[in-house]
mmCIF file of C-alpha atoms in Angstrom:
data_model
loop_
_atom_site.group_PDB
_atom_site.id
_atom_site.type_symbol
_atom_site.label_atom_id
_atom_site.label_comp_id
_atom_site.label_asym_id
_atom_site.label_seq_id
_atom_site.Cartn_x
_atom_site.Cartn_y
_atom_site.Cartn_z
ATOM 1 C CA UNK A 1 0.000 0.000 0.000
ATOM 2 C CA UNK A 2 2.752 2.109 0.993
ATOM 3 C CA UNK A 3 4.429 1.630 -2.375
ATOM 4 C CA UNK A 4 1.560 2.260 -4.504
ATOM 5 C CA UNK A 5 1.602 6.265 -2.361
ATOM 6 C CA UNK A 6 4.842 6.611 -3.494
ATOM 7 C CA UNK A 7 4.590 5.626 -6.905
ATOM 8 C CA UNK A 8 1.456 7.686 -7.470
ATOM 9 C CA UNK A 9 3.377 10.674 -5.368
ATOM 10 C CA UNK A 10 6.462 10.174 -8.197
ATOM 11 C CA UNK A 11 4.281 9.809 -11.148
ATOM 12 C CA UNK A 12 2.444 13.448 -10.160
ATOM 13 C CA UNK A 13 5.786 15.076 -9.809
ATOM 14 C CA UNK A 14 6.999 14.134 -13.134
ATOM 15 C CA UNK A 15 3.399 15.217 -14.783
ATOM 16 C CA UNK A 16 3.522 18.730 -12.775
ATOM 17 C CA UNK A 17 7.880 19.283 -14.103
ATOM 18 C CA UNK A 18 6.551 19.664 -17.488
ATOM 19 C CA UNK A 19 3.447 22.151 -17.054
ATOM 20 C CA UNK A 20 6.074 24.300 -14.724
ATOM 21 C CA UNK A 21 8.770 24.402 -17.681
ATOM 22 C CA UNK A 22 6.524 25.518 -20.083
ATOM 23 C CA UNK A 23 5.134 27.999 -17.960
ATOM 24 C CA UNK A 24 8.537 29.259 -17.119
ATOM 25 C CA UNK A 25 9.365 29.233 -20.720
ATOM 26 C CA UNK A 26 6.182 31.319 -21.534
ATOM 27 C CA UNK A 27 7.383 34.298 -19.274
ATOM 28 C CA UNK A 28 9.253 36.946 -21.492
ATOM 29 C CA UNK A 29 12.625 37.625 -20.724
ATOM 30 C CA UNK A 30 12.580 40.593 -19.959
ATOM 31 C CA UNK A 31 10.660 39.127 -16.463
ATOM 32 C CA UNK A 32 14.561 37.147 -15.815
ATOM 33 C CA UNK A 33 15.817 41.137 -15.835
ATOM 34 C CA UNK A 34 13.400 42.315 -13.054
ATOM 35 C CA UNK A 35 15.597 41.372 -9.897
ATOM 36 C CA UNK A 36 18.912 42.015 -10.939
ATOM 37 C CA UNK A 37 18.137 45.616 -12.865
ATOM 38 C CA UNK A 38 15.675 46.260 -9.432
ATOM 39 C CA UNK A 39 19.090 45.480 -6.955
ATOM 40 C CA UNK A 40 20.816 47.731 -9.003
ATOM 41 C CA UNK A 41 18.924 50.719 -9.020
ATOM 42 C CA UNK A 42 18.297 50.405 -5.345
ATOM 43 C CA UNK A 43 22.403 49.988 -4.829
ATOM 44 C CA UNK A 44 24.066 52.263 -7.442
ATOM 45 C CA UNK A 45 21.376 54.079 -9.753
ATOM 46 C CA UNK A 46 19.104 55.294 -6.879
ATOM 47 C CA UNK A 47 22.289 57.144 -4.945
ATOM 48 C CA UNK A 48 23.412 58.505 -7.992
ATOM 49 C CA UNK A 49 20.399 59.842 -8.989
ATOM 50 C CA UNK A 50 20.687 61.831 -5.938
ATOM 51 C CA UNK A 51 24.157 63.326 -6.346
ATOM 52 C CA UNK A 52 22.620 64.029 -9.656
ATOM 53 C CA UNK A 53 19.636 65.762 -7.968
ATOM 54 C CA UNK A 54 21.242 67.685 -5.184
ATOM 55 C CA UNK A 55 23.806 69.371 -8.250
ATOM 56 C CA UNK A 56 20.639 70.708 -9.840
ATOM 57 C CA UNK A 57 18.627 71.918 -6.801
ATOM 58 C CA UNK A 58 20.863 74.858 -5.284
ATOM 59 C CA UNK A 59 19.471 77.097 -2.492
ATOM 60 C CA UNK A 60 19.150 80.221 -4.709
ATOM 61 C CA UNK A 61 19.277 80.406 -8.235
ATOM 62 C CA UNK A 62 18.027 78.259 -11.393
ATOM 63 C CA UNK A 63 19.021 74.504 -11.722
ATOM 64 C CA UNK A 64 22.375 74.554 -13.222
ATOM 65 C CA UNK A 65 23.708 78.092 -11.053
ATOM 66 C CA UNK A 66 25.938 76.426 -9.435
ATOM 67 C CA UNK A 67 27.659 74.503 -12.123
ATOM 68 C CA UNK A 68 28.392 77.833 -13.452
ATOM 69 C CA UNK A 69 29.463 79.271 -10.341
ATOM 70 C CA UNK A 70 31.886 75.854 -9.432
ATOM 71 C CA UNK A 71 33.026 75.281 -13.522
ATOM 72 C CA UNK A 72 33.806 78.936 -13.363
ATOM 73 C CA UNK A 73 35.902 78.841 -10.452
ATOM 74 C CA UNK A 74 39.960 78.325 -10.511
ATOM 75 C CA UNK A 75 40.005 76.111 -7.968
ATOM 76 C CA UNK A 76 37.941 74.165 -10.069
ATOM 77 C CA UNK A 77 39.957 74.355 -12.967
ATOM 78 C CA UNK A 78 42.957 74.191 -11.257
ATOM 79 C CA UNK A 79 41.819 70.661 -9.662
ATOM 80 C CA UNK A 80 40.782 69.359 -13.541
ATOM 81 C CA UNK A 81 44.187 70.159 -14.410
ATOM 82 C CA UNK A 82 45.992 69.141 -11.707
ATOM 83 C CA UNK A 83 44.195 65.788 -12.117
ATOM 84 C CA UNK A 84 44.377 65.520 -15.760
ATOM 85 C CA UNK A 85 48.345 66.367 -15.464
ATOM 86 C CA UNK A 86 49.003 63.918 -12.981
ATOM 87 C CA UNK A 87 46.704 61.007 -14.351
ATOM 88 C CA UNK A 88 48.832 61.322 -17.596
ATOM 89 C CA UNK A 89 52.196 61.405 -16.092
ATOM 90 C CA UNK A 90 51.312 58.653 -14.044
ATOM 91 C CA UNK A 91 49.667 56.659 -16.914
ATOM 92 C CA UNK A 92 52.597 57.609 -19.188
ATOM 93 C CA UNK A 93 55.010 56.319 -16.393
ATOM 94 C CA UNK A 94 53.448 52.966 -15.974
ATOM 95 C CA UNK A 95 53.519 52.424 -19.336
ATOM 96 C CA UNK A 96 57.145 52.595 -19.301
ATOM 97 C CA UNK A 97 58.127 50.730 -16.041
ATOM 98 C CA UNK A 98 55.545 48.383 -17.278
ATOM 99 C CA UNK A 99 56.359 47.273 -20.258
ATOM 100 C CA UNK A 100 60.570 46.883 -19.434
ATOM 101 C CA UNK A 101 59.548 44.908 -16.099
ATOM 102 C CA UNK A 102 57.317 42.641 -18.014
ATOM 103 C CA UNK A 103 59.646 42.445 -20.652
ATOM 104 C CA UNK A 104 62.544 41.377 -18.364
ATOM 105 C CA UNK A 105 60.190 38.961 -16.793
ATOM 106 C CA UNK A 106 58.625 37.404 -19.876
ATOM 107 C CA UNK A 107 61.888 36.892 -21.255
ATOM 108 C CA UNK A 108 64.989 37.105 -19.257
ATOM 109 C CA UNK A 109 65.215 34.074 -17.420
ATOM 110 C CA UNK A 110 66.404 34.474 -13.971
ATOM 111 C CA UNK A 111 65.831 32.408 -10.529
ATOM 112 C CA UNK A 112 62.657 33.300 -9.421
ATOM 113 C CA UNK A 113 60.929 34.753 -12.441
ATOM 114 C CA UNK A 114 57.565 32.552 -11.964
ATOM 115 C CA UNK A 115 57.379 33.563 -7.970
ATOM 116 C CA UNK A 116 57.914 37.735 -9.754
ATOM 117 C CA UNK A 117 55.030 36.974 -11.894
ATOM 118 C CA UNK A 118 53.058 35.367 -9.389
ATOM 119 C CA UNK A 119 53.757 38.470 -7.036
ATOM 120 C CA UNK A 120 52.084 40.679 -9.626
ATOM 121 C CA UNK A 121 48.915 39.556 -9.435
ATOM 122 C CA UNK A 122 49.092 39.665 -5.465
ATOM 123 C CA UNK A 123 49.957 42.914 -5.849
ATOM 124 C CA UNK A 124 46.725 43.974 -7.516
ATOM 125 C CA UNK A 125 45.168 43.378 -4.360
ATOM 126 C CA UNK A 126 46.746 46.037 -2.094
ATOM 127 C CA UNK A 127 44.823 49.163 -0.902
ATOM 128 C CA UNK A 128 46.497 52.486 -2.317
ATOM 129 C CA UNK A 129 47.120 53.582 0.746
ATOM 130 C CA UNK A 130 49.113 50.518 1.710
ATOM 131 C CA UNK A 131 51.643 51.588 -1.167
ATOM 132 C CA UNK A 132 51.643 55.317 0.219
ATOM 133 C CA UNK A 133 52.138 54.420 3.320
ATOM 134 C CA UNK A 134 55.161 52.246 2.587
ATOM 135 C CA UNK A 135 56.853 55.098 0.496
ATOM 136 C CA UNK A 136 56.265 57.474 3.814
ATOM 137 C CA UNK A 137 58.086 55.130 5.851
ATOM 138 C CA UNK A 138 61.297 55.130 3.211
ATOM 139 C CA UNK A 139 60.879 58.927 1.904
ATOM 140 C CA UNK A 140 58.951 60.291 4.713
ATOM 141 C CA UNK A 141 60.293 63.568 6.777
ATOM 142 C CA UNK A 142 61.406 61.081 9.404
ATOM 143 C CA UNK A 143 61.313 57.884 7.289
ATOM 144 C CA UNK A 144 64.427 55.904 6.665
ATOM 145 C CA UNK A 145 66.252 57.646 3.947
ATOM 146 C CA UNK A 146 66.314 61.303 5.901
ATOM 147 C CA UNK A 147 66.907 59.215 9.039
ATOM 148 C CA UNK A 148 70.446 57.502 7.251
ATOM 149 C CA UNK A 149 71.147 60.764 6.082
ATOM 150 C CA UNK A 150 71.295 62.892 9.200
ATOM 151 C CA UNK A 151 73.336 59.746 11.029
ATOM 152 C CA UNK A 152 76.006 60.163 8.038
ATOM 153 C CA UNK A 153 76.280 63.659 8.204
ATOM 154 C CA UNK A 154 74.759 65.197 11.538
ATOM 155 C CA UNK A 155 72.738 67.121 9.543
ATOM 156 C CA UNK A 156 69.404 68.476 11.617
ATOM 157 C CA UNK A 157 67.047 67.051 8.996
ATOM 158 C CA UNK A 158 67.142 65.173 5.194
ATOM 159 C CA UNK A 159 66.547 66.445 1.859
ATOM 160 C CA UNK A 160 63.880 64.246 1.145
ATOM 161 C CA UNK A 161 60.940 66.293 1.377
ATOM 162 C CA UNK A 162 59.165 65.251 -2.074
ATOM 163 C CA UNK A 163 56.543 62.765 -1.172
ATOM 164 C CA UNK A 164 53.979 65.849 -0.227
ATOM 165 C CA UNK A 165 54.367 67.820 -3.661
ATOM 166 C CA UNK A 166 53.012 66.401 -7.046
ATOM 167 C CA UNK A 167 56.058 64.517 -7.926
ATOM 168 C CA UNK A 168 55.695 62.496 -4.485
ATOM 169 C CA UNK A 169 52.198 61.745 -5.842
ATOM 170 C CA UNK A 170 53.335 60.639 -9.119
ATOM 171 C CA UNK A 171 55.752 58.449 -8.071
ATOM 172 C CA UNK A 172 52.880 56.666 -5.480
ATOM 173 C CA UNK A 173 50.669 56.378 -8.277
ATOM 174 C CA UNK A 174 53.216 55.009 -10.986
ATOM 175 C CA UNK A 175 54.342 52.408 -8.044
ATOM 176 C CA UNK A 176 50.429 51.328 -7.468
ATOM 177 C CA UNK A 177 49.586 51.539 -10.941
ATOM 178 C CA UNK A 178 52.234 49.534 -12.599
ATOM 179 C CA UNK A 179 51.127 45.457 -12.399
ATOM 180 C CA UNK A 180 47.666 46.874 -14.082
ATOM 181 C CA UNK A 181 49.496 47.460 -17.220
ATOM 182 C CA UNK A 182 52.063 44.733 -16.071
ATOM 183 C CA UNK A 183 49.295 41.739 -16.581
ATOM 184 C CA UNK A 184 47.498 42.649 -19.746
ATOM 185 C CA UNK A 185 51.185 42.656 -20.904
ATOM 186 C CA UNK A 186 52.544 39.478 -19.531
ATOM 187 C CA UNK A 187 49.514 38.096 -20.855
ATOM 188 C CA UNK A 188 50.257 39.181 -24.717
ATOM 189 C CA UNK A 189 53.817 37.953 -23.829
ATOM 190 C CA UNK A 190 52.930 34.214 -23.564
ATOM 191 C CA UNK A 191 51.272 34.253 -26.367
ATOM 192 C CA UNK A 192 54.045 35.550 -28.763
ATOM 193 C CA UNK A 193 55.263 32.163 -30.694
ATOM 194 C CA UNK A 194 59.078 32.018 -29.204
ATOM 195 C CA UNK A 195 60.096 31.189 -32.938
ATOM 196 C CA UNK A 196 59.390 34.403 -34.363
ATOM 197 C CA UNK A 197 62.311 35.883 -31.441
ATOM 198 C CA UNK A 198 64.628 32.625 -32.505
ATOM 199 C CA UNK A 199 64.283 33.845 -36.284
ATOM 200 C CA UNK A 200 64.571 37.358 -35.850
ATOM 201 C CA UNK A 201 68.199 36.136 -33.662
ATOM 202 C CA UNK A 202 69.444 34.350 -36.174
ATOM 203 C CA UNK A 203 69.183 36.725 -38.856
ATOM 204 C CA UNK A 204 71.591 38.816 -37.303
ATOM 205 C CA UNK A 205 68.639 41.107 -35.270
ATOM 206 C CA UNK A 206 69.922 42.567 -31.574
ATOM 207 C CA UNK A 207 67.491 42.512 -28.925
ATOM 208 C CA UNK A 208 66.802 46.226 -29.072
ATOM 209 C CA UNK A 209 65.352 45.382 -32.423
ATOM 210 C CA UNK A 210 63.516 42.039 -31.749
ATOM 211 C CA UNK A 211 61.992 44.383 -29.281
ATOM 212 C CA UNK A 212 61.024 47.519 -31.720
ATOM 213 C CA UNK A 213 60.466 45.131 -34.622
ATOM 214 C CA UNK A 214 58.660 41.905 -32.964
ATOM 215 C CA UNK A 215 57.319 42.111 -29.547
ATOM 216 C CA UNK A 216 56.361 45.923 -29.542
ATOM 217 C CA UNK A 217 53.796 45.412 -32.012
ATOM 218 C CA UNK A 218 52.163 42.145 -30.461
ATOM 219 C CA UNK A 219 51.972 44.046 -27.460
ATOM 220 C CA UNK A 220 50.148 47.507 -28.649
ATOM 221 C CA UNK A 221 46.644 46.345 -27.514
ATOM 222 C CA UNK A 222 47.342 44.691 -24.103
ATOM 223 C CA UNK A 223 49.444 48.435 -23.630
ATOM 224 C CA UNK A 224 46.338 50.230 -24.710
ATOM 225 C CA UNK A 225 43.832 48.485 -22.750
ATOM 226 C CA UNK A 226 46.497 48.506 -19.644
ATOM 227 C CA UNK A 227 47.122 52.005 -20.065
ATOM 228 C CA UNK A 228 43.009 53.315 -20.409
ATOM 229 C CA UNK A 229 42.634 51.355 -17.475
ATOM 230 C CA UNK A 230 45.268 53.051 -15.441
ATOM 231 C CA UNK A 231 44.210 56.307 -16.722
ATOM 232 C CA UNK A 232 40.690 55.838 -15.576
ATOM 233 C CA UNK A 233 41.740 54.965 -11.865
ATOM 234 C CA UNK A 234 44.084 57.864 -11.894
ATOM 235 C CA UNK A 235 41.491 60.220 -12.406
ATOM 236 C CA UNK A 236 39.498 58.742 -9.565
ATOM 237 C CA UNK A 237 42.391 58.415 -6.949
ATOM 238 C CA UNK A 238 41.873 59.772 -3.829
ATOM 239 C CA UNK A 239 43.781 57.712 -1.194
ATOM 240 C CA UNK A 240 47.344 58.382 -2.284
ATOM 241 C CA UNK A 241 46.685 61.721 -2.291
ATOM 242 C CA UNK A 242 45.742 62.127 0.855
ATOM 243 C CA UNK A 243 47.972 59.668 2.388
ATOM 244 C CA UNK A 244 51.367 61.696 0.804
ATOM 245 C CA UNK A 245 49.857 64.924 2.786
ATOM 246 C CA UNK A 246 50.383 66.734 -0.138
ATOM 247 C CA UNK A 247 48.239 69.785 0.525
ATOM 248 C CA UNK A 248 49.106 71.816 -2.293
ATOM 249 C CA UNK A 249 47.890 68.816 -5.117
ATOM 250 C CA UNK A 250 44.504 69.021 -5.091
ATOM 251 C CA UNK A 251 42.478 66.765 -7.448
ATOM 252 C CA UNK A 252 38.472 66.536 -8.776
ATOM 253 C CA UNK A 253 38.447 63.566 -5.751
ATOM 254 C CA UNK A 254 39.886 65.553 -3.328
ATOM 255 C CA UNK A 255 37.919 68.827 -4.122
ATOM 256 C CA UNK A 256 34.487 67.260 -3.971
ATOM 257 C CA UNK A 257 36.246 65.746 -0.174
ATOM 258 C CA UNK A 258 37.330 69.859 0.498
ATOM 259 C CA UNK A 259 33.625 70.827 -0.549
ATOM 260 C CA UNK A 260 31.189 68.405 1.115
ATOM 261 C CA UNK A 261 32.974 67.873 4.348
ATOM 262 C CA UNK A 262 35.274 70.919 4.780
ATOM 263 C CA UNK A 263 32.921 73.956 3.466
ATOM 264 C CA UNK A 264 29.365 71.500 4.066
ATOM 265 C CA UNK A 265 28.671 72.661 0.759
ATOM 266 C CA UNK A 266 27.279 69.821 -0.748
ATOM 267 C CA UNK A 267 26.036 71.120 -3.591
ATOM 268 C CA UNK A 268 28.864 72.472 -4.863
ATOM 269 C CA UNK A 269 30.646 68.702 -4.047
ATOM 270 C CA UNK A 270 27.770 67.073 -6.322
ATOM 271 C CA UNK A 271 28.518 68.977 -9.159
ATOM 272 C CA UNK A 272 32.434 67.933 -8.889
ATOM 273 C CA UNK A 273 31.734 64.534 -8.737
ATOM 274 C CA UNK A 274 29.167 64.848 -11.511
ATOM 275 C CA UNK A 275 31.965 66.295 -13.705
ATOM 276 C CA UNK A 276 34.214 63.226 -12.340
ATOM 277 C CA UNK A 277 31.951 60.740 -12.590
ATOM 278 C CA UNK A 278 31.277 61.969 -16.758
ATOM 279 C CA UNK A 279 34.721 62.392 -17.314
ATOM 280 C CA UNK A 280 35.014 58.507 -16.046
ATOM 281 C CA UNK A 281 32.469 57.010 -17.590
ATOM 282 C CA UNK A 282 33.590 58.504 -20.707
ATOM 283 C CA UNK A 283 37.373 57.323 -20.161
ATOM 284 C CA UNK A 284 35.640 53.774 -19.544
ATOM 285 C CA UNK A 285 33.719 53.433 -22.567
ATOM 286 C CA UNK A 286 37.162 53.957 -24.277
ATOM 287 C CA UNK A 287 38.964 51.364 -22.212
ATOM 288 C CA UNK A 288 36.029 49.283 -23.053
ATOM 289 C CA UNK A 289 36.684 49.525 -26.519
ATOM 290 C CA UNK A 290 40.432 49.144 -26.593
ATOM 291 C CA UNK A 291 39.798 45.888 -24.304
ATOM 292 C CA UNK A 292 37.554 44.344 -27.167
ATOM 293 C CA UNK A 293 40.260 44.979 -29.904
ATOM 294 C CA UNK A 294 42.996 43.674 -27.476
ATOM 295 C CA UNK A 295 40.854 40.753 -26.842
ATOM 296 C CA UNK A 296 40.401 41.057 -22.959
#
């Protein structure tokens, strides 16, 4: 008796599976993009939608007043250029220091190399301010490097005083920023076909050439999409700058910071990190792009 309640219990399960997969097949798909679209707007488009709407409600004045009065200000501009200058150097830099460490890694063979490339993509993982605060403790006013400096020469205090102007910044950001153009890179690498290098050695071709002539070109679209990327978080950095104590750099991140929390005037800090935020997404789309022709 028992077994003929199971049977008929098993033999109604398997009749209802079908009715429930073609109802689930009759929903329309755009039903499957409910949740997912409704978690987002509740987590990121709902919150920017009110940055958005604070930057266009000012206390006096029509809607966009106060982007004139903020785009027409110099610290304003001075903070877009600041930014733009040092997100270039910086990207410009890790392009460089990228490509000759991956290039020594990829193909100068020396103990270790693996663990090195390993390290890399460890490295991605570190705050900013990690990096920062590492370079304070060497460079710092009373870091190691003045400290060795006034016990050599009695001196009453080092010269190395550069971590809190822009160059200090620049340097934290090229030394952050590097292993994201460093991967994209060691990633073309392995794929170069070592007999095209063997070739281009036997023919007579030094390695500056094999470089110029062989690997450069492979490599243009993992430097592209490494170097957008880079570009994109140096426009958005904000922890290295205030970790240096570089008071005189100030950058879109750190002016909408100065705004909302230093002169409460939020308004003002909404239409900075509208600008930002623009300037980003823009600067995304493009690495976006270059990543689909590299083939990221």
């Amino acid at each position: 008796m028992a077994d003929t309640s199971t049977g008929r219990a098993a033999r109604a399960v398997r009749a209802a599976r079908p009715v429930r997969t073609a109802a689930a097949r009759a929903l329309p798909r755009w039903v499957w993009a409910v949740p997912p679209v409704a978690v987002l707007g509740l987590v990121f488009l709902y919150p920017l939608g009110l940055v958005v709407q604070q930057s266009l409600t000012p206390e006096t004045g029509g809607p966009f007043s106060t982007y004139g009065r903020v785009l027409g200000s110099p610290a304003f501009r001075e903070a877009l250029g600041t930014t733009v200058t040092l997100a270039v150097g910086a990207t410009a830099g890790c392009l460089v220091l990228g490509f000759t460490l991956a290039l020594v890694i990829a193909f100068v063979p020396f103990p270790g190399g693996r663990a090195v490339a390993r390290f890399v993509d460890v490295f991605l993982s570190f705050p900013s301010f990690l990096i920062t605060l590492a370079l304070l403790f060497v460079y710092g006013t009373v870091g190691m490097a003045n400290g060795m400096w006034t016990g050599l020469t009695g001196a009453a205090e080092g010269p190395f005083r550069f971590l809190t102007t822009p160059w200090g910044v620049l340097l934290a950001e090229i030394t952050y920023f590097t292993p994201f153009v460093m991967r994209p890179l060691l990633a073309a690498f392995s794929q170069i076909d070592t007999a095209q290098l063997e070739v281009a050695s036997s023919l007579g071709a030094r390695p500056a050439r094999v470089v110029r002539r062989v690997i450069l070109p492979e490599s243009l679209p993992a430097l592209a999409a490494g170097g957008s990327l880079v570009l994109v978080m140096c426009l958005n950095e904000f922890g290295i700058v205030l970790f240096t104590g570089a008071k005189g750099v100030t950058t879109l991140p750190m002016l909408v910071y100065g705004k909302a929390i230093l002169e409460s005037d939020y308004t003002a800090a909404c239409v900075v990190a509208v600008v930002n935020i623009a300037i980003s997404v823009g600067l995304y789309g493009l690495y976006r792009v270059v990543s689909k022709r590299a083939g990221a």
